[in-house]
């Protein structure tokens, strides 16, 4: 028998949990959320420092890019969440929401009604800040946000080093001024990760009108004429169908969403035919326009074992586990990526165009270079905020179980390479300021003490990687290449919306979770208003 719902939400990630929760507030509608990954029960997900275990393994899709032509033909690990909460269950918990001008640009790009003045209230509605308030912050929202309680000594030195270099200290990257250096606020509540599965979905789970299905891979969307009428999904080898009376909301992420659209016959007709998929709607923009932050890390070995790397030793780890269990404090309460900065690569640019993430340790993320085993280090990551390179997501096969071809086409635009190299130079300079320099034994992986721009370019090609912010693969807008309209409705069909990071018209100048939550909050209002 086919299960019937009013709304089916495909993908229980950052956006999907928000939508399932908001829509099921109305007891008269039946909502089903379908997620390919498991429930978010593992303790590592909920302990802030668990981030160090999150960038590989069972909570991810295990994707890799195709060889990156402009990055020494490397296949780069492309981590995306596959668990209830999606990215918000495995991310670094850094809470930044973009620069107001990013949303004003969205409007100019065809996302009518998405200027900052229009979206700000959705940021505020979602935010549950425990310390900041006023015009720029919400305090009552489901997404818990708080300060780091006890930053590592190397983190403090990083923030001071930035000031020594001339960056202003910034207490609040989400306030009127984004520029400067400081501690990140975190999507953490009561010293535990606040994913959207925790903040939004959990309080809704007791509702009788909400069904959550996990370990269920949606294979394709089913159409009755031009209307999206249901989904076919697999739990293990069992294939099932769920029907949607009103709408299907696709929130499968910037890789999963275009993949599902293509599998369902919505995308560039020629590509669909190559895979023998009947064309429901020729939409050339599906899977195009992939944008991501290409992050380049520099790593330094430090003199004394004072960074979070000291907790790699068993007895320290046991002590910090105990401290966290009893008091909720200590190293386990750290998200590791404790501080950062927004800065300009040239005085000529009017808003920050580069972001830094300081990690009070080395080797926390899978595949990132680190210090020799047994030594302690620190890491500084930089990325250009609005890259010009554009990539694609394409099917490898018409079988939903096969990974798609992910090609972010990193550094394909020459300006991205030049500015990535500048970011490396600035990172090197930050590590060379007195407050950090006094802790550093050696900045690793550079041939020269004062690397030239050419050396930094070569370094960026060799060591850069995703910063986990893919977006824009089903972009909102009007005209050629747009996939959804400003109400997030897919062009050419009925009963289908895309409401996650893939719908962003262009990449934001910051981390991407808060803006994804905002998109989902706003979509819930559209649906409730019949828009
Ligand atoms: C390791 C990592 C670190 C990050 N760090 C930060 C950070 O510190 N701060 C920040 O703001 N942002 C960060 N991000 C980015 C942020 O988390 C993402 O932008 C955000 O989670 C995207 O939300 P989404 O809803 O678009 O997709 P996702 O959260 O990825 O959700 C998509 C969901 O759909 C499911 N799915 C996909 N296909 C199917 C299918 N066919 N059937 C059923 N289910 C399916 C997936 O399993 C997943 O759960 C990070 C991301 C990662 C991966």
XYZ file of C-alpha atoms and ligand atoms in Angstrom:
584
model
C 0.000 0.000 0.000
C 1.281 3.489 -0.868
C 1.664 5.815 2.119
C 0.068 9.212 1.465
C 1.153 12.581 2.830
C 0.489 16.222 2.099
C 4.177 17.093 1.908
C 7.211 14.920 1.337
C 10.581 16.425 2.250
C 13.471 14.635 0.530
C 16.692 14.861 2.549
C 16.818 15.378 6.314
C 19.756 17.780 6.355
C 20.110 21.414 7.435
C 17.153 22.580 5.352
C 15.050 19.391 5.433
C 14.777 19.252 9.236
C 13.685 22.906 9.331
C 10.953 22.346 6.753
C 9.664 19.126 8.283
C 9.443 20.842 11.642
C 7.837 24.080 10.449
C 5.284 22.406 8.147
C 4.192 19.886 10.769
C 3.346 22.722 13.182
C -0.023 22.638 11.402
C -1.722 19.527 12.819
C -4.033 19.293 9.807
C -1.261 18.408 7.354
C 0.686 15.157 7.106
C 4.426 15.522 6.544
C 6.994 12.869 5.695
C 10.761 13.460 5.906
C 12.956 10.921 4.113
C 16.709 10.764 4.828
C 19.296 8.468 3.266
C 21.523 8.428 6.354
C 21.065 7.123 9.869
C 19.559 8.800 12.892
C 21.952 11.164 14.676
C 22.448 9.011 17.736
C 26.240 8.764 17.933
C 27.724 10.838 20.814
C 30.527 12.225 18.584
C 27.867 14.118 16.631
C 26.761 15.990 19.722
C 30.079 16.757 21.427
C 31.459 19.918 19.778
C 34.988 18.479 19.371
C 33.453 15.447 17.647
C 33.903 17.543 14.480
C 37.399 16.038 14.319
C 35.776 12.648 13.623
C 33.162 13.943 11.196
C 35.013 14.546 7.931
C 35.299 10.906 6.978
C 33.485 7.708 7.758
C 29.922 6.600 8.313
C 28.201 10.000 8.467
C 29.393 11.099 5.026
C 28.750 10.105 1.411
C 32.449 9.369 0.763
C 32.484 11.482 -2.408
C 35.570 12.523 -4.372
C 35.849 15.121 -7.092
C 36.892 14.244 -10.620
C 40.611 15.091 -11.170
C 40.957 18.835 -10.721
C 42.757 20.130 -13.811
C 43.889 23.352 -12.177
C 44.897 21.735 -8.896
C 47.540 19.309 -10.130
C 44.947 16.805 -11.339
C 44.180 15.742 -7.803
C 40.946 13.938 -6.935
C 39.866 15.811 -3.821
C 37.805 14.301 -1.030
C 34.374 15.976 -1.087
C 32.757 15.558 2.301
C 28.970 15.884 2.550
C 26.757 14.767 5.441
C 24.686 11.586 5.235
C 22.888 11.496 8.567
C 19.840 13.135 10.105
C 20.792 16.820 10.315
C 22.997 16.485 7.197
C 25.755 19.087 7.127
C 24.549 20.610 10.384
C 25.272 17.320 12.189
C 28.875 17.086 10.979
C 29.954 20.666 10.355
C 32.450 22.754 12.296
C 29.610 24.610 14.046
C 30.913 28.013 12.917
C 27.998 30.436 12.909
C 28.291 33.121 10.228
C 25.544 34.197 7.917
C 27.120 36.094 5.032
C 27.481 39.764 4.258
C 24.272 41.803 3.713
C 25.528 42.677 0.236
C 25.463 38.950 -0.682
C 21.679 38.910 -0.446
C 21.316 42.257 -2.205
C 23.357 40.648 -5.018
C 20.987 37.640 -5.014
C 18.155 40.037 -5.726
C 20.097 41.598 -8.617
C 20.765 38.076 -9.909
C 17.034 37.454 -10.292
C 16.034 36.239 -6.812
C 13.347 38.883 -6.449
C 12.447 39.477 -2.815
C 15.660 37.987 -1.375
C 17.549 41.204 -0.568
C 18.966 41.438 2.950
C 16.064 43.624 4.128
C 13.726 40.785 3.065
C 15.632 37.854 4.552
C 16.955 39.356 7.787
C 13.829 38.491 9.762
C 14.235 34.800 8.835
C 17.796 34.808 10.138
C 16.509 36.329 13.358
C 13.565 33.926 13.588
C 15.878 30.919 13.337
C 18.537 32.151 15.777
C 18.595 31.341 19.474
C 21.602 33.367 20.573
C 22.438 33.021 24.254
C 24.454 36.229 24.558
C 24.078 38.618 21.600
C 20.798 40.397 20.975
C 19.335 43.494 19.325
C 18.693 44.311 15.686
C 21.214 41.781 14.361
C 20.385 38.743 16.479
C 17.497 36.492 17.384
C 17.340 34.991 20.851
C 14.282 32.755 20.681
C 14.918 30.685 17.549
C 15.448 26.911 17.441
C 19.059 27.177 16.198
C 21.069 27.507 19.403
C 24.076 29.839 19.099
C 26.636 30.560 21.794
C 30.185 31.697 22.522
C 33.205 29.452 22.950
C 33.650 29.194 26.676
C 37.415 28.687 26.974
C 39.416 29.177 23.774
C 42.791 27.504 23.526
C 45.855 29.661 24.241
C 46.953 29.381 20.579
C 43.530 30.679 19.508
C 43.953 33.730 21.693
C 47.410 34.244 20.195
C 45.906 34.004 16.695
C 43.364 36.738 17.407
C 46.132 38.925 18.837
C 48.407 38.195 15.862
C 45.703 39.429 13.511
C 45.496 42.665 15.486
C 49.279 43.004 15.309
C 48.914 42.767 11.531
C 46.363 45.588 11.488
C 43.041 43.702 11.457
C 40.502 45.139 13.878
C 39.183 42.912 16.666
C 35.601 41.856 15.897
C 33.304 40.522 18.618
C 30.461 39.747 16.216
C 30.902 38.678 12.584
C 27.115 38.729 12.166
C 26.652 42.303 13.321
C 26.848 45.520 11.331
C 30.547 44.914 10.487
C 31.836 41.588 9.209
C 35.449 42.669 8.882
C 38.088 41.831 11.469
C 39.381 38.953 13.582
C 37.861 37.252 16.594
C 36.321 34.144 18.079
C 33.549 32.468 16.131
C 30.131 32.051 17.663
C 29.009 28.444 17.404
C 25.821 26.533 16.666
C 26.161 25.006 20.101
C 23.629 25.052 22.944
C 24.478 24.008 26.490
C 27.876 22.798 25.252
C 26.265 20.438 22.729
C 26.040 20.748 18.942
C 22.772 22.302 17.845
C 22.139 20.791 14.417
C 18.777 21.377 12.771
C 17.949 17.773 13.707
C 18.411 18.767 17.354
C 17.078 22.340 17.266
C 14.147 21.905 14.898
C 13.298 18.261 14.343
C 13.616 16.763 17.815
C 10.924 18.924 19.423
C 8.609 17.969 16.528
C 9.156 14.206 16.658
C 6.238 13.583 19.009
C 3.769 15.053 16.511
C 1.422 12.454 15.079
C 1.338 14.181 11.685
C 5.119 13.864 11.153
C 6.756 10.697 9.825
C 10.552 10.470 9.676
C 12.076 7.682 7.611
C 15.851 7.155 7.821
C 18.247 4.841 5.944
C 16.019 5.462 2.939
C 17.524 6.533 -0.383
C 15.081 8.366 -2.621
C 15.602 6.928 -6.102
C 13.435 9.330 -8.095
C 10.481 11.652 -8.053
C 7.358 10.257 -9.707
C 5.219 12.436 -11.964
C 1.540 12.313 -12.888
C 1.568 14.372 -16.042
C 3.532 17.483 -15.071
C 2.790 17.201 -11.346
C 5.268 15.733 -8.889
C 3.048 13.168 -7.222
C 5.318 10.946 -5.159
C 8.742 9.461 -4.600
C 10.223 6.025 -5.006
C 12.713 5.140 -2.273
C 14.780 2.182 -1.191
C 15.421 0.879 2.294
C 18.074 -1.752 1.739
C 16.797 -3.891 -1.120
C 13.142 -2.994 -0.502
C 11.716 -0.359 -2.855
C 8.695 1.667 -1.727
C 6.529 4.542 -2.878
C 5.187 7.519 -0.941
C 2.612 9.845 -2.462
C 2.367 13.609 -1.960
C -1.068 15.226 -2.206
C 0.295 18.779 -2.197
C 4.058 19.178 -2.758
C 7.437 17.532 -2.787
C 10.217 19.604 -1.271
C 13.708 18.611 -2.301
C 16.371 19.352 0.303
C 19.039 16.788 -0.604
C 21.927 19.270 -0.599
C 24.000 20.905 -3.333
C 25.193 17.536 -4.653
C 22.228 15.287 -3.795
C 19.535 17.655 -5.096
C 20.783 18.009 -8.696
C 21.536 14.284 -8.721
C 17.944 13.474 -7.753
C 16.527 15.967 -10.229
C 18.555 14.397 -13.047
C 17.507 10.876 -12.013
C 13.901 12.097 -12.127
C 14.145 13.462 -15.669
C 14.630 17.137 -14.880
C 17.814 18.618 -16.293
C 19.749 19.111 -19.513
C 17.848 16.914 -22.004
C 20.962 15.718 -23.815
C 22.623 14.519 -20.591
C 19.417 12.714 -19.525
C 19.184 10.944 -22.896
C 22.804 9.813 -22.610
C 21.736 7.905 -19.496
C 18.472 6.636 -20.970
C 16.355 8.757 -18.605
C 13.020 9.962 -20.057
C 12.940 13.766 -20.110
C 10.198 15.281 -17.957
C 11.514 18.827 -18.249
C 14.521 20.112 -20.151
C 16.192 22.419 -17.594
C 19.785 23.098 -18.649
C 20.724 24.724 -15.317
C 20.343 21.575 -13.185
C 23.804 20.544 -11.959
C 25.464 23.616 -13.494
C 26.958 26.579 -11.660
C 28.525 24.586 -8.784
C 30.351 27.042 -6.523
C 32.428 26.241 -3.458
C 35.056 27.818 -1.238
C 38.489 26.446 -2.151
C 40.275 26.400 1.202
C 44.045 26.342 1.542
C 45.553 25.382 4.907
C 48.911 26.285 6.331
C 50.192 24.233 9.232
C 52.808 25.021 11.870
C 54.499 22.796 14.397
C 54.559 24.457 17.793
C 57.274 24.433 20.470
C 55.220 23.143 23.382
C 52.317 20.753 23.521
C 49.747 23.490 24.214
C 47.279 23.201 21.334
C 44.330 20.799 21.339
C 46.692 18.179 19.892
C 47.706 17.382 23.451
C 44.369 15.594 23.733
C 45.565 13.042 21.192
C 47.396 11.455 24.115
C 45.208 8.863 25.789
C 45.457 10.122 29.382
C 44.675 13.728 28.342
C 41.789 12.508 26.206
C 40.364 10.538 29.124
C 40.695 13.573 31.403
C 38.987 15.884 28.937
C 36.202 13.335 28.387
C 35.621 13.227 32.126
C 35.720 17.004 32.458
C 33.173 17.328 29.654
C 30.909 14.628 31.072
C 30.878 16.176 34.548
C 31.102 19.932 33.907
C 30.417 20.310 30.153
C 33.728 22.186 29.826
C 37.267 21.555 28.601
C 38.721 20.568 25.255
C 35.744 18.412 24.206
C 33.556 21.548 24.370
C 35.713 23.143 21.667
C 34.719 22.964 18.001
C 38.489 23.146 17.218
C 37.860 25.854 14.570
C 37.712 28.384 17.365
C 38.575 31.685 15.702
C 38.781 33.371 12.352
C 38.802 36.552 10.385
C 37.200 38.339 7.459
C 39.593 40.565 5.555
C 40.317 42.177 2.182
C 42.950 41.028 -0.273
C 43.249 44.644 -1.446
C 42.176 48.021 -0.049
C 40.268 48.511 -3.312
C 37.538 45.961 -2.456
C 34.610 47.345 -0.471
C 33.562 44.275 1.536
C 35.740 41.476 2.943
C 36.673 39.049 0.157
C 38.635 36.483 2.172
C 37.833 34.423 5.294
C 40.201 32.625 7.670
C 39.556 29.709 10.012
C 42.042 29.074 12.798
C 42.180 25.515 14.143
C 43.834 25.062 17.528
C 45.349 21.794 16.345
C 46.683 19.999 13.280
C 45.233 17.106 11.290
C 41.693 17.448 12.670
C 40.086 17.093 9.249
C 40.485 14.006 7.088
C 42.966 14.470 4.263
C 44.400 17.809 5.458
C 48.166 17.902 5.892
C 49.484 17.833 9.427
C 52.584 17.863 11.637
C 54.725 14.737 12.184
C 53.059 12.109 14.389
C 53.426 12.800 18.109
C 54.059 16.542 17.613
C 51.630 19.397 18.242
C 50.515 21.963 15.712
C 48.082 24.626 14.619
C 46.316 25.189 11.285
C 45.098 28.260 9.432
C 42.717 27.918 6.511
C 41.888 30.708 4.078
C 39.464 30.960 1.202
C 38.320 33.490 -1.280
C 34.730 34.380 -0.389
C 33.256 34.851 -3.870
C 35.147 32.595 -6.265
C 34.619 32.946 -10.000
C 35.247 29.285 -10.921
C 32.134 27.303 -11.824
C 31.736 23.541 -11.776
C 29.143 20.846 -12.384
C 27.356 17.859 -10.877
C 26.584 15.181 -13.473
C 25.294 11.632 -13.364
C 27.740 8.785 -13.729
C 24.873 6.347 -14.127
C 21.071 6.208 -14.051
C 21.409 4.057 -10.899
C 20.694 6.220 -7.833
C 23.153 4.174 -5.779
C 26.111 5.311 -7.876
C 27.956 8.502 -6.883
C 27.580 11.427 -9.267
C 30.539 13.142 -10.951
C 31.391 16.163 -8.854
C 33.571 18.698 -10.629
C 33.954 21.955 -8.701
C 36.497 22.992 -11.355
C 38.543 24.625 -8.619
C 40.896 27.448 -9.673
C 39.674 27.384 -13.253
C 39.313 31.153 -13.113
C 42.794 32.751 -13.018
C 41.692 35.352 -10.484
C 40.783 32.579 -8.021
C 44.313 31.226 -8.179
C 45.877 34.655 -7.714
C 43.690 35.428 -4.695
C 44.083 31.953 -3.189
C 47.845 32.568 -3.319
C 47.340 35.937 -1.639
C 45.380 34.154 1.077
C 48.317 31.813 1.650
C 50.670 34.806 1.928
C 48.378 36.519 4.411
C 48.104 33.300 6.446
C 51.903 33.049 6.521
C 52.081 36.663 7.680
C 49.542 36.015 10.453
C 51.636 33.086 11.720
C 54.699 35.374 11.664
C 53.329 37.999 14.082
C 54.832 38.111 17.583
C 51.897 36.602 19.514
C 51.856 33.392 17.445
C 55.504 33.398 16.412
C 56.593 32.848 20.006
C 54.791 29.485 20.022
C 55.854 28.314 16.549
C 58.812 26.003 15.867
C 58.313 25.799 12.113
C 55.738 26.638 9.461
C 55.636 23.360 7.550
C 55.517 22.582 3.798
C 57.139 25.800 2.521
C 60.525 25.774 0.814
C 61.400 29.373 1.713
C 60.993 31.469 4.835
C 59.392 34.326 2.875
C 57.414 32.551 0.154
C 56.926 34.410 -3.131
C 53.520 34.753 -4.794
C 54.599 32.097 -7.324
C 55.454 29.679 -4.511
C 52.101 30.421 -2.852
C 50.305 29.714 -6.154
C 52.052 26.356 -6.450
C 51.187 25.669 -2.789
C 47.520 26.553 -3.363
C 47.294 24.220 -6.358
C 48.847 21.385 -4.377
C 47.153 21.669 -0.993
C 43.768 23.346 -1.551
C 40.508 21.484 -0.994
C 36.793 21.956 -0.474
C 35.718 23.997 2.525
C 32.468 21.997 2.401
C 30.308 24.812 1.033
C 28.991 23.584 -2.327
C 25.986 25.589 -3.498
C 24.021 26.994 -6.460
C 23.605 23.778 -8.505
C 19.840 24.407 -8.954
C 19.985 28.132 -8.748
C 17.082 30.413 -8.023
C 16.427 33.228 -10.481
C 14.899 34.045 -13.788
C 16.041 33.457 -17.350
C 18.625 31.092 -18.735
C 20.170 28.666 -16.270
C 17.670 29.305 -13.485
C 16.109 26.135 -12.051
C 13.690 27.540 -9.472
C 11.727 30.776 -9.312
C 11.919 33.168 -6.345
C 9.305 31.002 -4.538
C 11.667 28.039 -5.007
C 9.282 26.320 -7.443
C 10.931 24.245 -10.148
C 10.315 25.697 -13.591
C 8.129 23.716 -15.972
C 6.514 21.303 -13.481
C 4.038 21.510 -10.616
C 4.149 20.507 -6.980
C 7.946 20.579 -6.707
C 10.265 22.971 -4.889
C 13.987 22.976 -4.168
C 14.737 24.687 -0.884
C 18.330 24.069 0.218
C 21.874 25.286 -0.488
C 21.546 24.232 -4.128
C 18.969 27.006 -4.686
C 21.362 29.820 -3.727
C 21.804 32.117 -6.726
C 25.497 32.601 -5.911
C 27.836 31.627 -3.102
C 27.758 33.650 0.109
C 30.679 35.421 1.646
C 30.814 33.180 4.734
C 29.993 29.655 5.926
C 26.720 28.414 4.512
C 24.628 26.676 7.197
C 22.792 29.701 8.623
C 21.745 30.913 5.158
C 20.501 27.419 4.254
C 18.364 27.422 7.400
C 17.079 30.870 6.440
C 16.058 29.568 2.978
C 14.102 26.723 4.571
C 12.422 29.019 7.100
C 11.337 31.300 4.287
C 10.046 28.435 2.132
C 7.869 27.253 5.020
C 6.252 30.717 5.054
C 5.711 30.632 1.272
C 4.001 27.260 1.526
C 1.830 28.267 4.454
C 0.803 31.427 2.604
C -0.039 29.440 -0.525
C 2.650 31.322 -2.496
C 32.350 18.854 7.147
C 31.539 20.106 6.985
C 31.867 21.241 7.718
C 31.119 22.400 7.566
N 31.332 23.456 8.413
C 30.436 24.484 8.437
C 30.474 25.451 9.472
O 31.291 25.376 10.383
N 29.550 26.446 9.449
C 28.599 26.554 8.464
O 27.808 27.501 8.471
N 28.544 25.634 7.468
C 29.407 24.588 7.466
N 29.286 23.609 6.529
C 28.289 23.793 5.460
C 26.847 23.578 5.896
O 26.756 22.584 6.885
C 26.040 23.232 4.640
O 26.048 24.354 3.778
C 24.594 22.871 4.953
O 24.545 21.782 5.845
C 23.868 22.521 3.666
O 22.555 22.166 3.972
P 21.598 21.445 2.927
O 20.303 21.285 3.605
O 21.668 22.181 1.654
O 22.281 20.031 2.652
P 22.660 18.878 3.689
O 22.705 19.403 5.072
O 23.865 18.224 3.129
O 21.417 17.905 3.625
C 21.117 17.050 2.571
C 20.574 15.771 3.159
O 19.936 15.040 2.158
C 20.269 13.673 2.265
N 20.103 13.097 0.940
C 20.823 13.362 -0.181
N 20.353 12.655 -1.223
C 19.316 11.930 -0.753
C 18.426 11.007 -1.347
N 18.481 10.706 -2.646
N 17.489 10.410 -0.555
C 17.379 10.721 0.764
N 18.202 11.597 1.371
C 19.151 12.202 0.625
C 21.696 13.706 2.770
O 22.061 12.479 3.375
C 21.671 14.871 3.731
O 21.346 14.492 5.045
C 30.036 22.441 6.635
C 29.706 21.309 5.891
C 30.443 20.147 6.062
C 30.062 18.941 5.248
